[in-house]
PDB file of C-alpha atoms in Angstrom:
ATOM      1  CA  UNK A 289     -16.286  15.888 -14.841  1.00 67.00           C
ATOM      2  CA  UNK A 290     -19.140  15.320 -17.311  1.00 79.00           C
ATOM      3  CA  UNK A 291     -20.581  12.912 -14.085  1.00 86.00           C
ATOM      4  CA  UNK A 292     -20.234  15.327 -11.124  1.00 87.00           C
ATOM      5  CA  UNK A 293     -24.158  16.037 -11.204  1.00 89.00           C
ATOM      6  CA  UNK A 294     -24.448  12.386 -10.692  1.00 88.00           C
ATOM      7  CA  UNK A 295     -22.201  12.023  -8.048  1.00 87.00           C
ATOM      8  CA  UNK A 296     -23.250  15.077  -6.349  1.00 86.00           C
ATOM      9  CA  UNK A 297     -26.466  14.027  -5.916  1.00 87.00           C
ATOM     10  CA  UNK A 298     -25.767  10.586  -4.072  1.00 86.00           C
ATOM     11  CA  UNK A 299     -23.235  12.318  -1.883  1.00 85.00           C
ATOM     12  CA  UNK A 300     -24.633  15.371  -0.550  1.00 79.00           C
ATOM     13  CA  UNK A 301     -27.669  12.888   0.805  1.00 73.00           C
ATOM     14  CA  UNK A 302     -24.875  10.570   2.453  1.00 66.00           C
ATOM     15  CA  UNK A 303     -24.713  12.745   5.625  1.00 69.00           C
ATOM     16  CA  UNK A 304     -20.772  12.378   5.481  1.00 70.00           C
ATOM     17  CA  UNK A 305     -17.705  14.339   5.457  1.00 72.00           C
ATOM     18  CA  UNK A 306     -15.200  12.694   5.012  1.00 77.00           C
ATOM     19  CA  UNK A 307     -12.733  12.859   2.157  1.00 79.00           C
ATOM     20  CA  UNK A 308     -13.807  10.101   0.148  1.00 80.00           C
ATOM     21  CA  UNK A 309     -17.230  11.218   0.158  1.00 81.00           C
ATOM     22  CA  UNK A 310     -15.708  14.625  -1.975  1.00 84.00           C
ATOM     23  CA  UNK A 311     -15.984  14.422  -5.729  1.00 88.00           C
ATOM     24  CA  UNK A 312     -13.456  16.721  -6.037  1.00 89.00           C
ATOM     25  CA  UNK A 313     -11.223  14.336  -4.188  1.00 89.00           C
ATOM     26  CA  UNK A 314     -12.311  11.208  -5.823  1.00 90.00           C
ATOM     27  CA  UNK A 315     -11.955  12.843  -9.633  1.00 91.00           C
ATOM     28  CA  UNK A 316      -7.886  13.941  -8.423  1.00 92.00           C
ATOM     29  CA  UNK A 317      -7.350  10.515  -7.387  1.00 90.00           C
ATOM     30  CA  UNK A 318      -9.146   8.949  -9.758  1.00 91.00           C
ATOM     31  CA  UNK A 319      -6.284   6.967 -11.751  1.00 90.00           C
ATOM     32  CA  UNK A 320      -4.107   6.341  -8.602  1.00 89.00           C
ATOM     33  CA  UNK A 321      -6.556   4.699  -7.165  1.00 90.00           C
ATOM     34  CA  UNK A 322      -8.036   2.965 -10.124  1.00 92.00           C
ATOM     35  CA  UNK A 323     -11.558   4.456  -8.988  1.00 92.00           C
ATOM     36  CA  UNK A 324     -14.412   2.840 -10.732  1.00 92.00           C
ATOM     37  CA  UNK A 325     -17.885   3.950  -9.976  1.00 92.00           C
ATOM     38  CA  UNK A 326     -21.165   2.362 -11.428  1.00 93.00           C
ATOM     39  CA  UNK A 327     -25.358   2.681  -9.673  1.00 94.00           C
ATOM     40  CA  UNK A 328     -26.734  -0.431  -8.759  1.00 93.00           C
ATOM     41  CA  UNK A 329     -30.379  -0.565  -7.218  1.00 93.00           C
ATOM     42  CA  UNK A 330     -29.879   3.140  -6.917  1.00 94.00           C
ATOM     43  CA  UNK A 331     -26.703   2.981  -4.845  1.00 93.00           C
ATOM     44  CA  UNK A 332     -23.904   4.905  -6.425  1.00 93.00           C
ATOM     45  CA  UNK A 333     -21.169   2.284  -5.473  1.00 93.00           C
ATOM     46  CA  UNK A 334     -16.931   3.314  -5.888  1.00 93.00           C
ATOM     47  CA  UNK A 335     -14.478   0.774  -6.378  1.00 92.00           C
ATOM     48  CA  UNK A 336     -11.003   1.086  -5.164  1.00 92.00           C
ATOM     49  CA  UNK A 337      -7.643  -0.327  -5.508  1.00 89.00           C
ATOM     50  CA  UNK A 338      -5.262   0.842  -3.148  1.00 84.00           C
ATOM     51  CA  UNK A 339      -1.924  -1.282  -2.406  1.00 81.00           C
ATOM     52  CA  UNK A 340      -3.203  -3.798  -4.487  1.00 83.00           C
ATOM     53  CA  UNK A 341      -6.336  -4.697  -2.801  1.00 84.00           C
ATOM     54  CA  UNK A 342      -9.337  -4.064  -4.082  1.00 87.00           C
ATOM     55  CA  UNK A 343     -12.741  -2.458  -1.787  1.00 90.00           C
ATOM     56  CA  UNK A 344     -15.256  -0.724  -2.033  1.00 92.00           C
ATOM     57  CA  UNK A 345     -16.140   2.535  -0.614  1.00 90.00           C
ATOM     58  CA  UNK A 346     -19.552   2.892   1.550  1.00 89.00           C
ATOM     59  CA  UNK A 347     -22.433   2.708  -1.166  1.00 92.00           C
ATOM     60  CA  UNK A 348     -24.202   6.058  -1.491  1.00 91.00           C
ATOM     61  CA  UNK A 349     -28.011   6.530  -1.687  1.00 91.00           C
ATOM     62  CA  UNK A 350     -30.507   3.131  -2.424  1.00 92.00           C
ATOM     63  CA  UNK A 351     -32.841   1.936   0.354  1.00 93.00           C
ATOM     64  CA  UNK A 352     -32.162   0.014   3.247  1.00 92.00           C
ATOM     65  CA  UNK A 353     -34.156  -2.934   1.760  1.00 94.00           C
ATOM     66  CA  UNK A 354     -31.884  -3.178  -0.689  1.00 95.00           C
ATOM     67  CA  UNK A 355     -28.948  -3.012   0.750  1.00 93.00           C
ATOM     68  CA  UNK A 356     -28.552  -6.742   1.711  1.00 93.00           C
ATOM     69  CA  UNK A 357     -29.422  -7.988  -1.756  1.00 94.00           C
ATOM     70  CA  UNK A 358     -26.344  -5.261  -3.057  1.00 93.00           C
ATOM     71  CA  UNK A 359     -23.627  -6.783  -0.685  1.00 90.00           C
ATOM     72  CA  UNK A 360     -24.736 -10.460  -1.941  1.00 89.00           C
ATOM     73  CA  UNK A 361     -23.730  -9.517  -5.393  1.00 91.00           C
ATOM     74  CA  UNK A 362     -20.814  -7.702  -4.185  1.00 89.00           C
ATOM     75  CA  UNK A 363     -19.635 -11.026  -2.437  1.00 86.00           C
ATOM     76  CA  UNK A 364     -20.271 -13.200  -5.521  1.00 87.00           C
ATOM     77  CA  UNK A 365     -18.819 -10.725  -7.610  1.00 84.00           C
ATOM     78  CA  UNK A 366     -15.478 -11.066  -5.628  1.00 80.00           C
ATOM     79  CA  UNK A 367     -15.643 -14.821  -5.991  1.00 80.00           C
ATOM     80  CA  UNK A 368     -13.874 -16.087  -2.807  1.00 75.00           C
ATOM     81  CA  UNK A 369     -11.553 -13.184  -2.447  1.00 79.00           C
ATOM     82  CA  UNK A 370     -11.710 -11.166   0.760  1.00 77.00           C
ATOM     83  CA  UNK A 371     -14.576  -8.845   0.330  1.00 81.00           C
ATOM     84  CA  UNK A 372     -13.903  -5.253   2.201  1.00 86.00           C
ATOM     85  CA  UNK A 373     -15.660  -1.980   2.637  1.00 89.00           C
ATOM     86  CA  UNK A 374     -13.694   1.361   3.549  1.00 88.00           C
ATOM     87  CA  UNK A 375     -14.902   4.633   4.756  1.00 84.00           C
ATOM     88  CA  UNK A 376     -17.542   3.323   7.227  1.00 86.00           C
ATOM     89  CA  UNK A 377     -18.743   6.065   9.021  1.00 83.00           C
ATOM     90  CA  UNK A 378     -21.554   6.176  12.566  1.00 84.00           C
ATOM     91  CA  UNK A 379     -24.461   6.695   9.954  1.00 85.00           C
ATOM     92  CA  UNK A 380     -23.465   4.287   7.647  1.00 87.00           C
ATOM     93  CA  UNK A 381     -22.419   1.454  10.452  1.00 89.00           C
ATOM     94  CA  UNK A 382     -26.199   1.886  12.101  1.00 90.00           C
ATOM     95  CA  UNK A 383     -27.765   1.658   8.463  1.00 90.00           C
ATOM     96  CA  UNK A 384     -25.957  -1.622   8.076  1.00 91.00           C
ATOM     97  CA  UNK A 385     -26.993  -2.522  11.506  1.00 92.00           C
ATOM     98  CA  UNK A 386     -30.648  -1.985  10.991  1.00 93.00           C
ATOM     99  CA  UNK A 387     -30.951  -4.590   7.814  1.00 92.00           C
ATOM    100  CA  UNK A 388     -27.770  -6.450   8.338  1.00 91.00           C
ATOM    101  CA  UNK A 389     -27.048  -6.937  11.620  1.00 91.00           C
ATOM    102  CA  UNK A 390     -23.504  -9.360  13.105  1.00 87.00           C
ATOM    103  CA  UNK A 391     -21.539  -7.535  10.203  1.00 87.00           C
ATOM    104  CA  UNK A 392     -17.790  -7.267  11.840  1.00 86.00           C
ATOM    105  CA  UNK A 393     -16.376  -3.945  11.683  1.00 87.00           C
ATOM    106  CA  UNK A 394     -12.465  -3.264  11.896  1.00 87.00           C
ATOM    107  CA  UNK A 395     -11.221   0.438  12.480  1.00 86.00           C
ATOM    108  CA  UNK A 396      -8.232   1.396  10.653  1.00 83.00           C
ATOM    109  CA  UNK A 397      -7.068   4.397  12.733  1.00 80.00           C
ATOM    110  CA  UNK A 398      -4.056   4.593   9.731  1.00 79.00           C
ATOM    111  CA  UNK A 399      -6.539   6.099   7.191  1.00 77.00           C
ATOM    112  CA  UNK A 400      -8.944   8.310   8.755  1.00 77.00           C
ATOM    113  CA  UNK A 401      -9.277  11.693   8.442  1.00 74.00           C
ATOM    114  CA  UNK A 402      -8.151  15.127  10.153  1.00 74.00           C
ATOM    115  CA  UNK A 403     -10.464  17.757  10.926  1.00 74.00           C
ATOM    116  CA  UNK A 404      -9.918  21.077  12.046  1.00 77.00           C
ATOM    117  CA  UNK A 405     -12.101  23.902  12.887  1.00 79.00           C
ATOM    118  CA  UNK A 406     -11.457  26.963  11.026  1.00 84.00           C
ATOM    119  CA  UNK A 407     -11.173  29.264  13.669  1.00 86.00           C
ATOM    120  CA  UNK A 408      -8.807  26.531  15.549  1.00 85.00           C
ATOM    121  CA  UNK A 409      -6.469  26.330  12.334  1.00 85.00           C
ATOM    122  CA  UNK A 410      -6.162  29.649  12.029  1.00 87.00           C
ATOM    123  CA  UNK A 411      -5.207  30.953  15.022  1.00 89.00           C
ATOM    124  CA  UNK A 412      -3.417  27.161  16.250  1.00 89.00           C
ATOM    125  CA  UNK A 413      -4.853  27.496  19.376  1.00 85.00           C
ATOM    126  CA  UNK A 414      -4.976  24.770  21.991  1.00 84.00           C
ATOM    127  CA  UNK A 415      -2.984  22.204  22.850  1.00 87.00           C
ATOM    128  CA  UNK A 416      -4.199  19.891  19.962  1.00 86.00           C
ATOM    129  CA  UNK A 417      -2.592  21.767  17.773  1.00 89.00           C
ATOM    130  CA  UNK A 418       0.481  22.544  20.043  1.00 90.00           C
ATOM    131  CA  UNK A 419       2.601  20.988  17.191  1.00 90.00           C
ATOM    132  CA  UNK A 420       1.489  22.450  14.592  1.00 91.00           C
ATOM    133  CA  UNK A 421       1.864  25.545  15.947  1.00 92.00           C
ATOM    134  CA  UNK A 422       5.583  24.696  16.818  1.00 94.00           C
ATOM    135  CA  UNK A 423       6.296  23.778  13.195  1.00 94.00           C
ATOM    136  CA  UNK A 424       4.838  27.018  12.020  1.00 93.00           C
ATOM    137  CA  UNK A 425       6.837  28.987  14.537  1.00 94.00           C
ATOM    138  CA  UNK A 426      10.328  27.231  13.290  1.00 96.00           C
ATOM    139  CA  UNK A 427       9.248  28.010   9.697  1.00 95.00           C
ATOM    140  CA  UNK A 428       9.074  31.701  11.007  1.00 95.00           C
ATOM    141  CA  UNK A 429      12.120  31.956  12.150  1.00 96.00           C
ATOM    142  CA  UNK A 430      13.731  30.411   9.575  1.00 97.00           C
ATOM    143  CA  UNK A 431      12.043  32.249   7.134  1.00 96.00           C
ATOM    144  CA  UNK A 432      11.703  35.435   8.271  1.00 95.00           C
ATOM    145  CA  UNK A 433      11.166  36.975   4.553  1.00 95.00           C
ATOM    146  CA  UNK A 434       8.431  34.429   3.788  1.00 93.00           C
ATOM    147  CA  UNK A 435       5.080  36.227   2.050  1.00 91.00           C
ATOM    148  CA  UNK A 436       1.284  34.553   2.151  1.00 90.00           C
ATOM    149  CA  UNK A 437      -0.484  34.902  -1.343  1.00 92.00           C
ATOM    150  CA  UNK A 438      -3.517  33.227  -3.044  1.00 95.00           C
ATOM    151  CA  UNK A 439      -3.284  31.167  -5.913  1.00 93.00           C
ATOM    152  CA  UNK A 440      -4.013  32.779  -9.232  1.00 95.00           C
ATOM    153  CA  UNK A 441      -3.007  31.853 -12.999  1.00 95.00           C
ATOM    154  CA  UNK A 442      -0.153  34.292 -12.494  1.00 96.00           C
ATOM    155  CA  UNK A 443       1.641  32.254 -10.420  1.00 95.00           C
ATOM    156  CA  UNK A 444       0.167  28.187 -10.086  1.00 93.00           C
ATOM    157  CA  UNK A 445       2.682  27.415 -12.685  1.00 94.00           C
ATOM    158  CA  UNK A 446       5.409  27.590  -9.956  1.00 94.00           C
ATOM    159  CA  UNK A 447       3.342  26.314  -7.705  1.00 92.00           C
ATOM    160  CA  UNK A 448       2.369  23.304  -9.599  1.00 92.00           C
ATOM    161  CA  UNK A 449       6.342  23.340 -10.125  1.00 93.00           C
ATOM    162  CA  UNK A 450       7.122  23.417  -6.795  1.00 93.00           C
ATOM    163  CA  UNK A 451       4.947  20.180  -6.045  1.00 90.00           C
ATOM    164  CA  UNK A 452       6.511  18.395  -8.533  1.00 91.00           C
ATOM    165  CA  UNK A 453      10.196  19.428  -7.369  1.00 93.00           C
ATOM    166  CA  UNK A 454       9.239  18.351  -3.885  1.00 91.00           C
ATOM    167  CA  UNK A 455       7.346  15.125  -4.547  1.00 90.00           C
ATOM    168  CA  UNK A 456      10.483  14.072  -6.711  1.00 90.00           C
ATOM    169  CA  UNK A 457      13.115  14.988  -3.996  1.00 91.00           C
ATOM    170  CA  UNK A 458      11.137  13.170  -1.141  1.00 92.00           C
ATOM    171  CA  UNK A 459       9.853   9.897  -3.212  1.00 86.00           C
ATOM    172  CA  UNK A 460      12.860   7.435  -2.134  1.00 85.00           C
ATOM    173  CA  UNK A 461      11.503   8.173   1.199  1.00 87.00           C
ATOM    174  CA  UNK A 462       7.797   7.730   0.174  1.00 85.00           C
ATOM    175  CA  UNK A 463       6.883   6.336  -3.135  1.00 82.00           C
ATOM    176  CA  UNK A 464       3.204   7.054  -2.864  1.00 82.00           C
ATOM    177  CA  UNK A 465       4.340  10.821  -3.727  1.00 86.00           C
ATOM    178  CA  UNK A 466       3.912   9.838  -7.286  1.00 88.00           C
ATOM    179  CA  UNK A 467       0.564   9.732  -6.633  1.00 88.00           C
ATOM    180  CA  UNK A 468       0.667  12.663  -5.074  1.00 88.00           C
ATOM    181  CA  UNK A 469       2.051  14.574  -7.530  1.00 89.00           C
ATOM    182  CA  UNK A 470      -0.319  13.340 -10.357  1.00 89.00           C
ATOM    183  CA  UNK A 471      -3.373  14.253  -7.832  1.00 90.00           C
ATOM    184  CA  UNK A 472      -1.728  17.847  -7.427  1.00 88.00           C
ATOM    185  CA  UNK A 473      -1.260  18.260 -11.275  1.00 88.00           C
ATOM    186  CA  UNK A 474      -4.955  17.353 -12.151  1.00 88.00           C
ATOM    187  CA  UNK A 475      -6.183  19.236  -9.089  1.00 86.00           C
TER     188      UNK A 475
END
């Protein structure tokens, strides 16, 4: 926590949204993920191990000048083994471009992230969220006695026991909910 200032101020000049580009999401996951961050030539660079490979999310900050000199000592640092980058997003791609261009990019449609409008979630309008809206409607029905309330210290213990109970009952099914649950916990 001691290093959000640090992180903040790389990230909020990355022009991204997406989850990985959160500290808040990158301190929950930080030991699932074996998240290891260090600034080199003024990138702030994030290491990654997810299913045992190892990557590294898009570097943060630096100059484009010195971005080809970084991802030569990236590559020697990995010493033969495949070399990958995650989290690539349209500004990011077109700043490679510019001082590195020929890099091959690969879109892994698996991992990216959802987005809704507020107004859109709230209301599930639209046939985007059609489904959503469907599962929302069954849970109404089936729990007609249901009540909505915030999160306070009088209650997130059962809420934090809650999590726990379901990420225990569904991890035969998915064993990545141990992950889950430690990200919930520290969250």
């Amino acid at each position: 926590m001691a290093q959000k200032p640090l992180f903040e101020s790389y990230i909020s000049k990355s022009h991204q949204n997406g989850s990985e580009c959160a500290f808040s999401n990158l301190f929950i996951w930080r030991d699932c993920y074996h998240i290891y961050w260090c600034v080199a030539h003024d990138f702030l660079l994030l290491k990654v191990k997810r299913n045992n490979v190892d990557f590294y999310i898009q570097p943060f900050g630096g100059r484009d000048e010195d971005l080809p000199r970084l991802m030569q000592e990236l590559k020697e640092e990995h010493q033969g083994k495949p070399f990958e980058m995650h989290g690539i997003y349209d500004f990011t791609k077109e700043r490679f471009e510019r001082v590195m261009p020929g890099l091959t990019y690969e879109e892994d449609r698996d991992n990216w992230d959802y987005v809704y409008l507020q107004e859109k979630l709230a209301t599930l309008s639209g046939r985007k969220l059609h489904g959503q809206k469907n599962h929302y409607n069954a849970f109404v029905k089936a729990h007609p006695d249901f009540v909505y309330e915030p999160i306070t210290m009088d209650n997130m213990m059962e809420c934090l026991n809650f999590g726990e109970r379901w990420c225990d009952e569904h991890m035969a099914e998915d064993p990545s909910l141990l992950c889950e649950k430690y990200a919930i916990q520290e969250a």
